[in-house]
XYZ file of N, CA and C in Angstrom:
552
model
N 67.558 105.863 146.286
C 68.358 105.683 145.085
C 67.414 105.284 143.941
N 67.626 105.857 142.792
C 66.848 105.545 141.597
C 67.084 104.080 141.222
N 66.048 103.377 140.792
C 66.159 101.943 140.523
C 67.178 101.618 139.437
N 67.220 102.425 138.385
C 68.184 102.156 137.310
C 69.610 102.348 137.828
N 69.814 103.332 138.680
C 71.137 103.553 139.274
C 71.512 102.359 140.151
N 70.560 101.882 140.929
C 70.804 100.705 141.760
C 71.149 99.494 140.894
N 70.433 99.320 139.806
C 70.710 98.207 138.901
C 72.104 98.345 138.285
N 72.460 99.548 137.845
C 73.803 99.767 137.279
C 74.882 99.412 138.295
N 74.659 99.847 139.538
C 75.631 99.572 140.595
C 75.788 98.057 140.803
N 74.665 97.341 140.897
C 74.726 95.889 141.105
C 75.427 95.202 139.930
N 75.107 95.618 138.720
C 75.748 95.032 137.539
C 77.244 95.327 137.508
N 77.611 96.537 137.910
C 79.034 96.910 137.908
C 79.822 96.120 138.949
N 79.137 95.595 139.945
C 79.782 94.787 140.987
C 79.804 93.307 140.629
N 79.361 92.982 139.387
C 79.449 91.612 138.901
C 78.178 90.800 139.011
N 77.093 91.393 139.467
C 75.829 90.654 139.557
C 75.291 90.398 138.153
N 74.682 89.251 137.966
C 74.037 88.952 136.692
C 72.758 89.781 136.595
N 72.222 89.943 135.394
C 70.932 90.634 135.294
C 69.842 89.960 136.131
N 69.824 88.627 136.169
C 68.815 87.913 136.958
C 68.971 88.223 138.444
N 70.197 88.189 138.927
C 70.456 88.487 140.343
C 70.146 89.947 140.657
N 70.414 90.820 139.708
C 70.117 92.240 139.904
C 68.619 92.455 140.019
N 67.858 91.810 139.145
C 66.406 91.892 139.238
C 65.940 91.402 140.619
N 66.436 90.243 141.042
C 66.011 89.657 142.319
C 66.344 90.583 143.483
N 67.514 91.190 143.449
C 67.912 92.121 144.506
C 66.924 93.277 144.616
N 66.624 93.892 143.503
C 65.722 95.049 143.499
C 64.317 94.636 143.943
N 63.839 93.507 143.438
C 62.497 93.041 143.792
C 62.419 92.669 145.276
N 63.486 92.050 145.805
C 63.488 91.689 147.223
C 63.491 92.918 148.128
N 63.947 94.044 147.604
C 63.915 95.288 148.379
C 62.499 95.869 148.457
N 61.543 95.199 147.837
C 60.155 95.617 147.933
C 59.632 96.378 146.735
N 60.430 96.465 145.676
C 59.967 97.174 144.482
C 59.124 96.230 143.625
N 58.082 96.745 142.976
C 57.233 95.898 142.127
C 58.030 95.285 140.975
N 57.573 94.134 140.460
C 58.303 93.429 139.414
C 58.549 94.245 138.140
N 57.538 94.925 137.638
C 57.710 95.654 136.381
C 58.775 96.741 136.477
N 58.716 97.636 137.462
C 59.787 98.638 137.563
C 61.160 98.015 137.836
N 61.192 96.899 138.549
C 62.474 96.231 138.811
C 63.081 95.712 137.519
N 62.263 95.039 136.714
C 62.749 94.511 135.429
C 63.124 95.649 134.485
N 62.315 96.702 134.460
C 62.602 97.858 133.604
C 63.948 98.479 133.999
N 64.211 98.592 135.289
C 65.466 99.184 135.753
C 66.676 98.384 135.272
N 66.559 97.056 135.315
C 67.669 96.216 134.852
C 67.892 96.415 133.358
N 66.812 96.408 132.592
C 66.938 96.601 131.140
C 67.586 97.952 130.819
N 67.125 98.996 131.466
C 67.668 100.334 131.199
C 69.127 100.428 131.649
N 69.477 99.770 132.749
C 70.867 99.760 133.206
C 71.771 99.036 132.214
N 71.195 98.086 131.484
C 71.946 97.364 130.450
C 71.974 98.123 129.122
N 71.425 99.318 129.107
C 71.333 100.215 127.944
C 70.428 99.676 126.837
N 69.445 98.877 127.213
C 68.440 98.445 126.249
C 67.492 99.625 126.080
N 67.247 100.071 124.856
C 66.387 101.246 124.634
C 65.004 101.067 125.273
N 64.433 102.174 125.717
C 63.148 102.143 126.420
C 62.050 101.485 125.593
N 61.965 101.802 124.311
C 60.919 101.199 123.469
C 61.067 99.683 123.418
N 62.292 99.198 123.273
C 62.546 97.753 123.239
C 62.277 97.141 124.610
N 62.671 97.836 125.659
C 62.399 97.373 127.023
C 60.903 97.214 127.233
N 60.141 98.207 126.822
C 58.687 98.173 126.981
C 58.079 97.007 126.213
N 58.538 96.792 124.970
C 58.021 95.684 124.162
C 58.315 94.346 124.830
N 59.544 94.164 125.276
C 59.927 92.895 125.894
C 59.125 92.634 127.176
N 58.985 93.660 127.991
C 58.274 93.480 129.255
C 56.773 93.292 129.038
N 56.227 93.931 128.016
C 54.813 93.707 127.692
C 54.573 92.254 127.271
N 55.564 91.679 126.557
C 55.436 90.297 126.088
C 55.348 89.288 127.231
N 55.978 89.588 128.365
C 56.002 88.613 129.460
C 55.285 89.106 130.713
N 54.650 90.263 130.626
C 54.044 90.859 131.815
C 53.018 89.939 132.465
N 52.047 89.467 131.717
C 50.969 88.654 132.294
C 51.495 87.378 132.938
N 52.452 86.740 132.296
C 52.943 85.452 132.784
C 53.898 85.575 133.971
N 54.701 86.642 134.014
C 55.755 86.707 135.026
C 55.683 87.886 135.998
N 55.115 88.974 135.577
C 55.251 90.186 136.376
C 53.952 90.704 136.980
N 52.816 90.280 136.476
C 51.536 90.848 136.895
C 51.138 90.443 138.309
N 51.418 89.214 138.689
C 50.954 88.710 139.979
C 52.110 88.027 140.715
N 53.009 88.828 141.294
C 54.193 88.230 141.930
C 53.822 87.458 143.197
N 54.512 86.349 143.388
C 54.344 85.570 144.606
C 55.566 85.781 145.482
N 55.393 85.734 146.785
C 56.536 85.938 147.692
C 57.635 84.909 147.460
N 58.842 85.358 147.626
C 60.032 84.506 147.553
C 60.262 83.863 146.184
N 59.786 84.487 145.110
C 60.031 83.951 143.763
C 60.909 84.895 142.942
N 61.524 85.863 143.605
C 62.304 86.870 142.889
C 63.455 86.251 142.098
N 64.158 85.283 142.695
C 65.269 84.637 141.978
C 64.767 83.883 140.754
N 63.680 83.131 140.936
C 63.120 82.368 139.812
C 62.659 83.295 138.696
N 61.980 84.376 139.067
C 61.495 85.318 138.061
C 62.665 85.940 137.314
N 63.703 86.348 138.024
C 64.884 86.916 137.374
C 65.527 85.948 136.401
N 65.624 84.688 136.806
C 66.226 83.678 135.924
C 65.357 83.428 134.697
N 64.043 83.422 134.882
C 63.151 83.247 133.732
C 63.245 84.431 132.774
N 63.287 85.643 133.322
C 63.428 86.827 132.466
C 64.719 86.749 131.663
N 65.788 86.302 132.316
C 67.071 86.177 131.621
C 67.004 85.085 130.557
N 66.407 83.940 130.882
C 66.305 82.832 129.926
C 65.442 83.192 128.723
N 64.462 84.043 128.935
C 63.596 84.466 127.828
C 64.259 85.511 126.933
N 65.387 86.026 127.362
C 66.092 87.022 126.557
C 65.685 88.447 126.853
N 64.921 88.660 127.914
C 64.484 90.017 128.256
C 65.691 90.924 128.521
N 66.749 90.365 129.069
C 67.926 91.165 129.407
C 69.029 91.100 128.348
N 68.739 90.513 127.180
C 69.740 90.454 126.105
C 70.014 91.849 125.570
N 71.275 92.188 125.452
C 71.669 93.501 124.953
C 71.736 93.430 123.427
N 70.904 94.232 122.743
C 70.906 94.170 121.279
C 72.196 94.748 120.694
N 72.657 94.097 119.649
C 73.854 94.561 118.954
C 73.426 95.216 117.645
N 74.031 96.332 117.321
C 73.796 96.955 116.015
C 74.539 96.131 114.970
N 73.820 95.695 113.963
C 74.410 94.834 112.942
C 74.815 95.641 111.721
N 75.897 95.210 111.089
C 76.339 95.820 109.842
C 75.412 95.375 108.723
N 75.568 95.977 107.561
C 74.750 95.571 106.410
C 74.983 94.101 106.057
N 76.223 93.655 106.136
C 76.530 92.255 105.843
C 75.859 91.348 106.867
N 75.930 91.722 108.143
C 75.303 90.915 109.187
C 73.781 90.882 109.021
N 73.198 92.003 108.631
C 71.752 92.031 108.376
C 71.382 91.112 107.215
N 72.227 91.077 106.195
C 71.991 90.170 105.062
C 72.093 88.714 105.517
N 73.043 88.424 106.400
C 73.167 87.062 106.934
C 71.892 86.683 107.685
N 71.396 87.591 108.525
C 70.159 87.323 109.262
C 69.010 87.048 108.293
N 68.911 87.849 107.229
C 67.848 87.613 106.233
C 67.951 86.213 105.629
N 69.166 85.794 105.305
C 69.358 84.453 104.736
C 69.030 83.374 105.761
N 69.427 83.589 107.009
C 69.127 82.598 108.038
C 67.620 82.493 108.277
N 66.919 83.621 108.212
C 65.460 83.588 108.355
C 64.807 82.853 107.183
N 65.361 83.024 106.000
C 64.857 82.286 104.835
C 65.087 80.791 105.032
N 66.243 80.441 105.577
C 66.536 79.029 105.850
C 65.573 78.469 106.898
N 65.268 79.263 107.909
C 64.310 78.824 108.928
C 62.971 78.522 108.268
N 62.546 79.400 107.379
C 61.287 79.186 106.662
C 61.361 77.925 105.798
N 62.492 77.703 105.154
C 62.651 76.537 104.279
C 62.832 75.242 105.075
N 63.146 75.352 106.342
C 63.322 74.162 107.178
C 62.033 73.355 107.264
N 60.927 74.058 107.459
C 59.634 73.400 107.467
C 59.100 72.988 108.815
N 59.936 72.892 109.821
C 59.432 72.470 111.132
C 60.490 72.665 112.209
N 60.932 73.886 112.383
C 61.943 74.165 113.402
C 61.286 74.161 114.772
N 61.902 73.537 115.723
C 61.351 73.446 117.080
C 61.317 74.825 117.728
N 60.304 75.066 118.571
C 60.184 76.384 119.211
C 61.418 76.794 120.013
N 62.035 75.859 120.719
C 63.232 76.186 121.494
C 64.392 76.612 120.609
N 64.542 75.944 119.475
C 65.597 76.301 118.526
C 65.307 77.682 117.948
N 64.052 77.914 117.616
C 63.656 79.217 117.069
C 63.925 80.325 118.088
N 63.614 80.068 119.361
C 63.867 81.049 120.419
C 65.361 81.344 120.536
N 66.169 80.292 120.495
C 67.617 80.480 120.556
C 68.132 81.310 119.387
N 67.621 81.041 118.196
C 68.025 81.819 117.017
C 67.673 83.290 117.189
N 66.472 83.556 117.680
C 66.048 84.945 117.887
C 66.995 85.655 118.846
N 67.380 84.979 119.912
C 68.312 85.586 120.875
C 69.678 85.821 120.234
N 70.154 84.864 119.429
C 71.455 85.030 118.777
C 71.410 86.164 117.758
N 70.301 86.327 117.063
C 70.174 87.444 116.128
C 70.228 88.762 116.897
N 69.525 88.835 117.999
C 69.482 90.060 118.812
C 70.866 90.431 119.318
N 71.604 89.448 119.799
C 72.911 89.724 120.390
C 74.051 89.721 119.366
N 73.725 89.447 118.112
C 74.743 89.464 117.063
C 75.601 88.215 117.010
N 75.175 87.148 117.636
C 75.940 85.910 117.638
C 75.549 85.070 116.422
N 75.900 85.591 115.243
C 75.461 84.982 113.988
C 76.188 83.687 113.664
N 77.414 83.556 114.123
C 78.154 82.319 113.882
C 77.452 81.147 114.566
N 77.060 81.335 115.807
C 76.367 80.273 116.533
C 75.033 79.955 115.867
N 74.310 80.987 115.444
C 73.030 80.778 114.764
C 73.248 79.967 113.479
N 74.247 80.352 112.717
C 74.549 79.656 111.464
C 74.921 78.198 111.720
N 75.821 77.984 112.659
C 76.270 76.626 112.944
C 75.127 75.748 113.455
N 74.219 76.342 114.219
C 73.094 75.546 114.720
C 72.178 75.104 113.580
N 72.001 75.963 112.589
C 71.163 75.595 111.446
C 71.857 74.589 110.528
N 73.165 74.712 110.376
C 73.870 73.771 109.503
C 73.939 72.373 110.116
N 73.713 72.279 111.419
C 73.759 70.978 112.095
C 72.414 70.255 112.064
N 71.404 70.877 111.514
C 70.086 70.246 111.429
C 69.698 70.107 109.966
N 68.731 69.287 109.713
C 68.276 69.065 108.342
C 66.831 69.507 108.206
N 66.434 69.974 107.028
C 65.048 70.402 106.842
C 64.088 69.227 106.993
N 62.880 69.564 107.383
C 61.850 68.534 107.553
C 61.560 67.903 106.197
N 61.548 66.577 106.099
C 61.398 65.921 104.800
C 60.066 66.186 104.088
N 59.000 66.408 104.845
C 57.689 66.591 104.210
C 57.313 68.060 104.034
N 57.670 68.881 104.987
C 57.214 70.281 104.936
C 58.321 71.258 104.571
N 59.546 70.804 104.510
C 60.662 71.690 104.201
C 61.007 71.714 102.725
N 61.912 72.620 102.400
C 62.406 72.759 101.030
C 63.934 72.619 101.096
N 64.447 71.376 101.006
C 65.883 71.140 101.186
C 66.780 71.950 100.259
N 66.373 72.096 99.002
C 67.205 72.855 98.061
C 67.351 74.303 98.521
N 66.246 74.924 98.832
C 66.296 76.324 99.292
C 67.025 76.435 100.629
N 66.809 75.465 101.516
C 67.450 75.472 102.829
C 68.969 75.484 102.689
N 69.513 74.506 101.967
C 70.967 74.379 101.870
C 71.583 75.476 101.008
N 70.892 75.903 99.957
C 71.407 76.979 99.109
C 71.477 78.294 99.892
N 70.443 78.564 100.665
C 70.414 79.791 101.462
C 71.490 79.753 102.540
N 71.670 78.608 103.191
C 72.735 78.497 104.191
C 74.119 78.629 103.562
N 74.253 78.165 102.325
C 75.534 78.346 101.620
C 75.816 79.833 101.433
N 74.822 80.578 100.991
C 74.993 82.027 100.794
C 75.296 82.718 102.118
N 74.589 82.340 103.176
C 74.838 82.938 104.499
C 76.268 82.648 104.950
N 76.718 81.415 104.752
C 78.083 81.046 105.133
C 79.128 81.816 104.347
N 78.868 82.015 103.056
C 79.806 82.798 102.243
C 79.907 84.227 102.760
N 78.773 84.795 103.147
C 78.799 86.143 103.715
C 79.539 86.173 105.048
N 79.326 85.162 105.874
C 80.004 85.126 107.175
C 81.522 85.013 107.031
N 81.986 84.381 105.956
C 83.444 84.271 105.770
C 84.068 85.602 105.387
N 83.239 86.585 105.000
C 83.778 87.896 104.630
C 83.869 88.846 105.833
N 83.327 88.422 106.977
C 83.376 89.279 108.165
C 84.776 89.219 108.770
N 85.153 90.230 109.547
C 86.484 90.217 110.161
C 86.656 89.015 111.098
N 87.772 88.341 110.966
C 88.120 87.191 111.805
C 87.017 86.128 111.877
N 86.637 85.565 110.736
C 85.572 84.554 110.781
C 86.020 83.297 111.540
N 85.101 82.708 112.236
C 85.335 81.470 112.979
C 85.704 80.377 111.978
N 86.718 79.588 112.284
C 87.166 78.546 111.355
C 86.099 77.469 111.139
N 85.201 77.313 112.096
C 84.139 76.308 111.941
C 83.188 76.665 110.801
N 83.127 77.931 110.442
C 82.242 78.354 109.351
C 82.659 77.699 108.043
N 83.974 77.612 107.788
C 84.448 76.997 106.542
C 83.989 75.550 106.426
N 84.093 74.807 107.535
C 83.670 73.399 107.503
C 82.159 73.287 107.312
N 81.425 74.141 107.988
C 79.968 74.126 107.846
C 79.566 74.535 106.430
N 80.275 75.488 105.863
C 80.001 75.941 104.503
C 80.233 74.803 103.506
N 81.292 74.049 103.687
C 81.560 72.894 102.824
C 80.413 71.884 102.941
N 79.945 71.652 104.142
C 78.812 70.744 104.369
C 77.568 71.249 103.642
N 77.301 72.546 103.738
C 76.122 73.128 103.077
C 76.222 72.998 101.564
N 77.399 73.245 101.012
C 77.586 73.115 99.558
C 77.336 71.677 99.106
N 77.833 70.724 99.907
C 77.641 69.310 99.578
C 76.149 68.957 99.615
N 75.456 69.437 100.652
C 74.018 69.168 100.773
C 73.249 69.834 99.658
N 73.612 71.066 99.322
C 72.908 71.793 98.244
C 73.078 71.053 96.920
N 74.305 70.568 96.650
C 74.536 69.832 95.411
C 73.743 68.520 95.389
N 73.603 67.886 96.533
C 72.860 66.621 96.599
C 71.352 66.817 96.419
N 70.857 68.004 96.685
C 69.416 68.258 96.596
C 68.992 69.040 95.356
N 69.926 69.242 94.431
C 69.540 69.955 93.195
C 69.373 68.982 92.048
């Protein structure tokens, strides 16, 4: 059976991408083709699959150790290798641009937070990305509070124009407006 077909079958039976990777790898297939099969079964384009797997190849896939298939699958999933990219509308792309500007204006965003934002941008979970940024404050020495809060205000206004906006956006937007006014 072709590896991608096997991965599709496992996923259709309710297996997580991590468990699907582990299943294929435990059957004796090398890590790289196993991970590639899961990505392709999830309809992640080949070019994106190749980029993602190249990014983690040396650390996770180059030198597999016995009985680590479950751990490797979970790490690949946690790193976002199996995240299914969402096509964003023009409005959503503008929101991402504003959120990236806010990240820059923050001045010292933690790597884990930055990683989470990247995954939310990829999967189109912009509300969560926005809310996570509105819950933090820019770094006092290296950040630009005025630009941070003003940009988040604009992003929030755009998010309220999307179909069925989350009600939490309105409250976060009010918070951003208050912060922007306090820093001007």
